[in-house]
Short mmCIF file of C-alpha atoms in Angstrom, two decimals:
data_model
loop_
_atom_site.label_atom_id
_atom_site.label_comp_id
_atom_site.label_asym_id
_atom_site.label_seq_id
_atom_site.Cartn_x
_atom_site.Cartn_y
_atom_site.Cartn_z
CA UNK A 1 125.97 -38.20 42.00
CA UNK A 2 128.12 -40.80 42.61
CA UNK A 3 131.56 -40.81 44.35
CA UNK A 4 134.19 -42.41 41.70
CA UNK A 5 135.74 -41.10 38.71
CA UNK A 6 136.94 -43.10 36.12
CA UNK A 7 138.24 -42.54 32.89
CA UNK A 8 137.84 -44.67 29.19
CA UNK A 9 141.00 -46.02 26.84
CA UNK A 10 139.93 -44.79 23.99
CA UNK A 11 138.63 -41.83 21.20
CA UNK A 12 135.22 -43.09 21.12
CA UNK A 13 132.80 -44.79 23.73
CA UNK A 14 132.91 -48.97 24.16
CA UNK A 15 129.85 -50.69 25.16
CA UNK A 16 131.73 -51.48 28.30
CA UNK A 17 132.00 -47.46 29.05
CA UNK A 18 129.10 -46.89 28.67
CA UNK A 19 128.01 -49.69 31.28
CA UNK A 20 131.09 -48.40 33.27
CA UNK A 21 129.52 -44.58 33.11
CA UNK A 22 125.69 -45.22 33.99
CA UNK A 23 127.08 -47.11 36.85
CA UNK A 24 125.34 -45.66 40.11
CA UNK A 25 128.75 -45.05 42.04
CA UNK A 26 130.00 -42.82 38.76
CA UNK A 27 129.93 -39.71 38.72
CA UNK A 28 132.99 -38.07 37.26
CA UNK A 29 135.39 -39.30 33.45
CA UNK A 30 138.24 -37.70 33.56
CA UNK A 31 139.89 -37.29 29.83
CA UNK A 32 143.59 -38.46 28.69
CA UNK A 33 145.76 -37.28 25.92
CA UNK A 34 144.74 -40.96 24.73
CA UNK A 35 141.27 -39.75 24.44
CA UNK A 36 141.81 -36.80 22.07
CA UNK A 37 142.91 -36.79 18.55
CA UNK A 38 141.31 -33.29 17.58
CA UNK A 39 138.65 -31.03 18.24
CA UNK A 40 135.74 -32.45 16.40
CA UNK A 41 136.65 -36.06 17.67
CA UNK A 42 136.68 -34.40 21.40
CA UNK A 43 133.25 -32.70 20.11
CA UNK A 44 131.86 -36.27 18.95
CA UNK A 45 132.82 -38.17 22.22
CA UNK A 46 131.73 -35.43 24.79
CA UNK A 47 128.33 -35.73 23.04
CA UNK A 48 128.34 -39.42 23.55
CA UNK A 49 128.76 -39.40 26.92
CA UNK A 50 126.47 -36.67 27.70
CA UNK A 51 123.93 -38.80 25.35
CA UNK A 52 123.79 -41.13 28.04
CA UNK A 53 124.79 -39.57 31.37
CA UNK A 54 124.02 -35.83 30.94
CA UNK A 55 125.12 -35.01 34.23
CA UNK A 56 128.55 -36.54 34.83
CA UNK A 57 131.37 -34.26 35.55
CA UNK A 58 134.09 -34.01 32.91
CA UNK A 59 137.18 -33.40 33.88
CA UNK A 60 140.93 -32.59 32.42
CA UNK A 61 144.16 -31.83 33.28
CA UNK A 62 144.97 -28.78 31.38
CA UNK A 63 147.21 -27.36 32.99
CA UNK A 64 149.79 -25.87 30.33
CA UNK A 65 153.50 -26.90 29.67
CA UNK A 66 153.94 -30.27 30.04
CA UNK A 67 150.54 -31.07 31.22
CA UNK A 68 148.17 -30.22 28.60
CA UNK A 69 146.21 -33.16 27.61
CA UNK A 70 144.25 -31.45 24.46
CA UNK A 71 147.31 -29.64 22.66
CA UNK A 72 146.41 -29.76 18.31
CA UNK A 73 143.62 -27.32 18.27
CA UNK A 74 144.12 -26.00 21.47
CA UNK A 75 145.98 -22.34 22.44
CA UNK A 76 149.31 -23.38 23.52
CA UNK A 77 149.86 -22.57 27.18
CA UNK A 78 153.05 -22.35 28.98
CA UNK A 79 154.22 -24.24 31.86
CA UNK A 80 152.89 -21.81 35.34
CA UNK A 81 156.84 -21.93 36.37
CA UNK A 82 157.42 -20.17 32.86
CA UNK A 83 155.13 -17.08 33.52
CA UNK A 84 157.44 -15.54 35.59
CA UNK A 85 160.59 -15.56 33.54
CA UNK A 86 158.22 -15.00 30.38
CA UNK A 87 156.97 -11.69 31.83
CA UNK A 88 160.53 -10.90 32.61
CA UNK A 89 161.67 -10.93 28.96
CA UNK A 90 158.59 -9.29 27.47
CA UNK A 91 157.86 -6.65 29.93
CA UNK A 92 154.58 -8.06 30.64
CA UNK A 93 153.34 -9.01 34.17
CA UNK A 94 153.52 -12.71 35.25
CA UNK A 95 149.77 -12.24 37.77
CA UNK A 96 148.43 -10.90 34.29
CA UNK A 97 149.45 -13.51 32.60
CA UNK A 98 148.72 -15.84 34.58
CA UNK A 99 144.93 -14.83 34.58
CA UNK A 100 145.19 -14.79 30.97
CA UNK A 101 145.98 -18.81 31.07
CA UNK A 102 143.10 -19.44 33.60
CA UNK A 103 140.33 -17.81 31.01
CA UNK A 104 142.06 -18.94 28.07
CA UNK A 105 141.84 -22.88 29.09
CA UNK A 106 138.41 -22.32 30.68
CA UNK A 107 137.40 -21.01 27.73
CA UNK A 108 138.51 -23.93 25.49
CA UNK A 109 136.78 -26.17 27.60
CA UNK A 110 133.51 -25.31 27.94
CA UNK A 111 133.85 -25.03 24.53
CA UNK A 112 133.44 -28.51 24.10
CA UNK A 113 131.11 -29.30 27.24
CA UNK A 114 133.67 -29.94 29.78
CA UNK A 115 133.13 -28.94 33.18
CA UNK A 116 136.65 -28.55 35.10
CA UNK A 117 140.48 -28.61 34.44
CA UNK A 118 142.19 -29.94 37.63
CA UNK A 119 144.05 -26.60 38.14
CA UNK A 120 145.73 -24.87 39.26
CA UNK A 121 148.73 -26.55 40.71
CA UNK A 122 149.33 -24.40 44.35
CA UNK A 123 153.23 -26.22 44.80
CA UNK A 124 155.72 -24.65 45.89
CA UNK A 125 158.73 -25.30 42.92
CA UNK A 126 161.63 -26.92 45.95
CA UNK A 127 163.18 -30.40 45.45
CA UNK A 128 159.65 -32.26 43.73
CA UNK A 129 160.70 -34.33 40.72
CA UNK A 130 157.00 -34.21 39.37
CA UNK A 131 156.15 -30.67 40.40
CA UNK A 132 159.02 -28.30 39.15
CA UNK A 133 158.03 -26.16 36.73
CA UNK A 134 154.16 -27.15 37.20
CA UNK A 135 154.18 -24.60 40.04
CA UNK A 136 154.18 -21.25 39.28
CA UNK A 137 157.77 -20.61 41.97
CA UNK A 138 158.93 -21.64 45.10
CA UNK A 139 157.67 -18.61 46.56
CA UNK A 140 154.29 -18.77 48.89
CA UNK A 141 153.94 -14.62 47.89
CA UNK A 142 154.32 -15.01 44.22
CA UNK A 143 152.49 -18.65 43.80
CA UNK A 144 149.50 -17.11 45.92
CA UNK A 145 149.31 -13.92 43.52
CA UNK A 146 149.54 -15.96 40.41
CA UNK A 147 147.78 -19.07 41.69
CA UNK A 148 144.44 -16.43 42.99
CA UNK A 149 144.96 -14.58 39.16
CA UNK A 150 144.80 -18.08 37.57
CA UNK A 151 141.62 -18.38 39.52
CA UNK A 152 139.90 -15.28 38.40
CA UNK A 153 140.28 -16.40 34.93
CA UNK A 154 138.70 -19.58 35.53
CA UNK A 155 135.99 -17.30 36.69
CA UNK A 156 135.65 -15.29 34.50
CA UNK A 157 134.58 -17.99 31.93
CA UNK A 158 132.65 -19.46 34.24
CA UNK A 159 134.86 -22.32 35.31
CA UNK A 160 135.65 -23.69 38.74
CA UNK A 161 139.27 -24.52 39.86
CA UNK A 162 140.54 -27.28 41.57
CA UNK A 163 143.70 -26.52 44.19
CA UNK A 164 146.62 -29.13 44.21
CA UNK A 165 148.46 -31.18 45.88
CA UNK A 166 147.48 -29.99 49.53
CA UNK A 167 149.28 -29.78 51.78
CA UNK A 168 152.13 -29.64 49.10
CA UNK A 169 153.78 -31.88 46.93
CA UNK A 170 156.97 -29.58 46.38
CA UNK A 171 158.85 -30.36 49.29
CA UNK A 172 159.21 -33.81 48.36
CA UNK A 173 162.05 -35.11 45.46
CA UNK A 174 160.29 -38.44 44.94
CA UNK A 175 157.37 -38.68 41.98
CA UNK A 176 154.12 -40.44 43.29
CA UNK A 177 153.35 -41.82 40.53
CA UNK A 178 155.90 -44.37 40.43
CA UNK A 179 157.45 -44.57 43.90
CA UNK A 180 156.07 -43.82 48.08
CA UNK A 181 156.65 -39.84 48.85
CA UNK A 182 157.38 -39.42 52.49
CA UNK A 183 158.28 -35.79 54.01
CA UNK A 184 159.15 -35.78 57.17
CA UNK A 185 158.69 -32.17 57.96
CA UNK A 186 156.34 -31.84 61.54
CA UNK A 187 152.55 -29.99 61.36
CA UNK A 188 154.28 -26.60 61.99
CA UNK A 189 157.02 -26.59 59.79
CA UNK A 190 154.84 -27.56 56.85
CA UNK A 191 152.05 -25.10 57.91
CA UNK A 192 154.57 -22.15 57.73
CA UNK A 193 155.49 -23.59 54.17
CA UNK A 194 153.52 -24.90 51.66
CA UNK A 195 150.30 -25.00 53.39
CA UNK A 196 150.48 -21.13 53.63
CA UNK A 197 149.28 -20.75 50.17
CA UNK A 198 146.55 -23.38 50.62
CA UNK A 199 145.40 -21.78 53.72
CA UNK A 200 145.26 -18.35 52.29
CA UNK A 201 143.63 -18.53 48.95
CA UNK A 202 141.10 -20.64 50.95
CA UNK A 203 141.00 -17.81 53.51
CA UNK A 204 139.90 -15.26 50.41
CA UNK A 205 137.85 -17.96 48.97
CA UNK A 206 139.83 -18.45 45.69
CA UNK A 207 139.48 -22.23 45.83
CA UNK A 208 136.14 -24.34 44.64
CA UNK A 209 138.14 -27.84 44.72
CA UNK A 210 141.26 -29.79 46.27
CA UNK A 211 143.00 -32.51 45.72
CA UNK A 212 145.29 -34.03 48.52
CA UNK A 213 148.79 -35.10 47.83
CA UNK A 214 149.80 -38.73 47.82
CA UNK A 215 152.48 -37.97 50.22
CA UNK A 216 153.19 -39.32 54.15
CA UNK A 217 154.23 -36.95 56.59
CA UNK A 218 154.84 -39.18 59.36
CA UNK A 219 155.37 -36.42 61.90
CA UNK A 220 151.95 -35.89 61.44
CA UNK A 221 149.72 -38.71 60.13
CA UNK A 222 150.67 -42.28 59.19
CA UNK A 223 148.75 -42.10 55.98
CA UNK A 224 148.80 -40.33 52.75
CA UNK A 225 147.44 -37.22 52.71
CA UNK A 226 144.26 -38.06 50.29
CA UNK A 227 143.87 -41.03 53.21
CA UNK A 228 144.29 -39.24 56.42
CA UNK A 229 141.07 -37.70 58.43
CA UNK A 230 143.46 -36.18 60.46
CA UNK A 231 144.58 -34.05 57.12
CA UNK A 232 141.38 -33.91 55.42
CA UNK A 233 138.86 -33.47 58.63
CA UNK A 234 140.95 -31.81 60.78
CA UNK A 235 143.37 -29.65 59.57
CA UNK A 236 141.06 -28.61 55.50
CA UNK A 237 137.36 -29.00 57.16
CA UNK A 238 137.55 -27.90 60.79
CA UNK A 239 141.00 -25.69 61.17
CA UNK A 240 141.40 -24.13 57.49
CA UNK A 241 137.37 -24.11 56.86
CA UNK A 242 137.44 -25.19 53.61
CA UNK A 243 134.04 -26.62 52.32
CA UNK A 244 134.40 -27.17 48.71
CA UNK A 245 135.14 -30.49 47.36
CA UNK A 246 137.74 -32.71 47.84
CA UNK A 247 138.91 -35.22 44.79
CA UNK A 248 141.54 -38.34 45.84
CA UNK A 249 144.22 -38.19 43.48
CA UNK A 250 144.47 -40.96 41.45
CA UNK A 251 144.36 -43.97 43.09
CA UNK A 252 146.47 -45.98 40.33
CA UNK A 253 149.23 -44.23 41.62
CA UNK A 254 152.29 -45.91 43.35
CA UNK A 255 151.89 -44.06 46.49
CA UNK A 256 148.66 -44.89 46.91
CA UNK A 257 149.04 -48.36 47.04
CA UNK A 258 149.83 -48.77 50.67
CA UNK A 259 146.36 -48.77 51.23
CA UNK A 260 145.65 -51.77 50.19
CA UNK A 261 144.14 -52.90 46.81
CA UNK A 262 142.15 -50.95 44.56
CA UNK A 263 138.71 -51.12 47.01
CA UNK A 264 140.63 -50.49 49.65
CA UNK A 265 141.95 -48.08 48.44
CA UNK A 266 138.59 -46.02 47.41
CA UNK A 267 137.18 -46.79 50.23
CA UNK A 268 140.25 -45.14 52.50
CA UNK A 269 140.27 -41.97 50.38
CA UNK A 270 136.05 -41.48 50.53
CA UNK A 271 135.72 -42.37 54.21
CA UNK A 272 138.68 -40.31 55.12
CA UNK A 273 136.68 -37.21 53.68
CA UNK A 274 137.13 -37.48 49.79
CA UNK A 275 134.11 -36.35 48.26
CA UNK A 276 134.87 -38.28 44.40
CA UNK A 277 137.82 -40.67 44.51
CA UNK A 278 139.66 -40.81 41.20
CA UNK A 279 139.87 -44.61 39.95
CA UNK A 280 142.15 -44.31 36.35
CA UNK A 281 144.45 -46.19 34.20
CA UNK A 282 143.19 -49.56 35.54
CA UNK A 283 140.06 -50.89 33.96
CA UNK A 284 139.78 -53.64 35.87
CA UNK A 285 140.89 -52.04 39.23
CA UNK A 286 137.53 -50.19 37.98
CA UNK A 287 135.38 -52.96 37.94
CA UNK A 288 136.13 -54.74 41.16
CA UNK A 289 135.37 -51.62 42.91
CA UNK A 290 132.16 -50.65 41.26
CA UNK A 291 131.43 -54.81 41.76
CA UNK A 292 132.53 -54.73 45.28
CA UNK A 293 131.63 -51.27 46.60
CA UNK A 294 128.08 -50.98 48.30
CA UNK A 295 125.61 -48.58 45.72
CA UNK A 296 124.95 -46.13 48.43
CA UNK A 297 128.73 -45.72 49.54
CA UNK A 298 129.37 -42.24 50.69
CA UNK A 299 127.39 -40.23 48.13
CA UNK A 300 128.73 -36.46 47.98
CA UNK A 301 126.00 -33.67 47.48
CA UNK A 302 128.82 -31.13 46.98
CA UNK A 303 130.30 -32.22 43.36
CA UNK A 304 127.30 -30.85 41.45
CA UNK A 305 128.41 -27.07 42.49
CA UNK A 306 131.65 -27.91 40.29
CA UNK A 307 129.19 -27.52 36.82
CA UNK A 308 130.17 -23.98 34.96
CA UNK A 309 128.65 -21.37 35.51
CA UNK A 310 126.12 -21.41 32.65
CA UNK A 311 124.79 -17.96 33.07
CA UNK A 312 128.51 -16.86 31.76
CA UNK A 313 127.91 -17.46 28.53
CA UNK A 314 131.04 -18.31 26.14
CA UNK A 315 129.72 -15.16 23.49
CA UNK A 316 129.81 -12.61 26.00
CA UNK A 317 133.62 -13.37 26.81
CA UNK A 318 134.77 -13.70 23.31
CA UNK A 319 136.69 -10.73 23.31
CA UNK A 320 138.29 -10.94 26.43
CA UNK A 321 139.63 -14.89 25.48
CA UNK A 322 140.88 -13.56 21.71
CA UNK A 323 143.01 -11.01 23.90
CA UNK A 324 144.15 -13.21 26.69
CA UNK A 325 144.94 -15.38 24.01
CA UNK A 326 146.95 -13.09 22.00
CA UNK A 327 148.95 -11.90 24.77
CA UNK A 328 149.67 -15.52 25.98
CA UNK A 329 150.94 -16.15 21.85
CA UNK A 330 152.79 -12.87 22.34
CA UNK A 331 155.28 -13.95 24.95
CA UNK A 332 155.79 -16.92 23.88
CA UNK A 333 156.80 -15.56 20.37
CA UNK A 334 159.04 -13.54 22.21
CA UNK A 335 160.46 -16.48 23.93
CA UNK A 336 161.75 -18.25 20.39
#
């Protein structure tokens, strides 16, 4: 499967996607709110694209709150940083709910063919202007709990998860998406921090995916997380043990572009240990790399293991989605 990502402008397929998507370096689309208008125009285009590349990995970022790409159609799902005040005002319990998001967006998904939300967000909610209330609180104890609950209802629907923004994104007040992030925190300091949630949930083997942060610590590494062997060898693969896969953020983004231009750029994140590197919002930042990147470059065996579970089948977990469901419509009722 190949090792880049890419994503398409539109509700429906161009002739140039599909070249773009049976190109031998693709391997993963990642969807937009651009790409969704409702359900059976999601249903129409997944089909499409599985017509002619059955095995590419689908991705979203559903996360809930302010990051929910499919919303008409679609149970609404709170922002992770709201569970905990939410539970507060109903009498409910925030690691309950919290599981009760996980299956209820897994569900949805794989209702419509698509393999993986890029979630859960494992933050800690400090000074980030683009985290906030994506994390679920600024507490390692309480993000871990909720984070490993959020997990288990991915699981239960037969979803994987994907961990982000290791080694944390929180700590840092600038957005890296529009402008460079730099903490400048040493290895220690952030280990005791936000890497403690990382480290544990991968300790108890809660997490089938990561995705690095585009943020410099220069204490540590001169380059961005998602382009430092140091971080991704060193400290994930060897120290922390982790051996699931590793997705590059997207390399569009502002802080990524100290690497160089857009080859550069993919070629920085794979080599330093990405398995798919995420090339978005840039068609023709697309095309230069699948032009310019060699066929065979740094082909990943482990994405495959990110397809759902098939053997969970959607029928058998009706119930259980209708009530997680219901309770996640519950508090926010409560909440108006």
């Amino acid at each position: 499967m190949g090792p880049l990502m890419v994503d398409i402008a539109g509700l429906e397929l161009t002739a140039e996607d599909a070249d773009v998507l049976t190109h031998p370096l693709v391997g993963g689309l990642i969807l937009f709110s651009r790409n969704y208008s409702e359900t059976e125009q999601l249903r129409s285009l997944v089909e499409s694209i599985r017509a002619i590349t059955p095995s590419i990995l689908i991705a979203v970022d559903q996360e809930g709150g302010r990051v929910q790409r499919f919303k008409d159609g679609f149970t609404r799902i709170p922002a992770m940083g709201q569970l905990l005040q939410l539970a507060k005002i109903t009498g409910s319990n925030a690691t309950e709910l919290a599981f009760a998001c996980g299956l209820v967006i897994g569900y949805e998904l794989r209702q419509f063919d698509i393999d993986i939300s890029f979630a859960p967000v494992l933050d800690l909610d400090n000074i980030s202007d683009v985290i906030g209330d994506r994390a679920f609180s600024g507490s390692i104890t309480e993000v871990c709990q909720m984070g490993s609950a959020f997990v288990d209802g991915f699981r239960a629907v037969g979803m994987k998860s994907t961990g982000k923004h290791f080694p944390g994104h929180g700590s840092v007040k600038a957005d890296s998406h529009i402008a460079a992030a730099i903490d400048h925190r040493d290895l220690p300091a952030i280990e005791q921090a936000d890497m403690q949630v990382f480290s544990q949930l991968i300790a108890a083997n809660k997490i089938d995916a990561l995705m690095p942060a585009h943020v410099i610590f220069p204490q540590v590494d001169q380059h961005p997380a998602g382009f430092s062997t140091f971080w991704l060898q060193r400290v994930l693969r060897d120290k922390l043990g982790f051996d699931g896969v590793i997705f590059s953020d997207d390399l569009s983004m502002q802080a990524a572009t100290v690497t160089g231009d857009a080859v550069a750029r993919t070629k920085a994140a794979l080599s330093a240990g990405c398995d798919m590197a995420l090339v978005c919002n840039d068609r023709a930042a697309v095309l230069e790399v699948l032009a310019k990147l060699p066929i065979d470059f740094k082909q990943s065996s482990r994405i495959q293991q990110l397809k759902p579970h098939i053997e969970i089948a959607l029928a058998a977990v009706t119930a259980e989605y209708e009530q997680a469901k219901a309770q996640i419509s519950q508090v926010l009722g409560a909440e108006q």
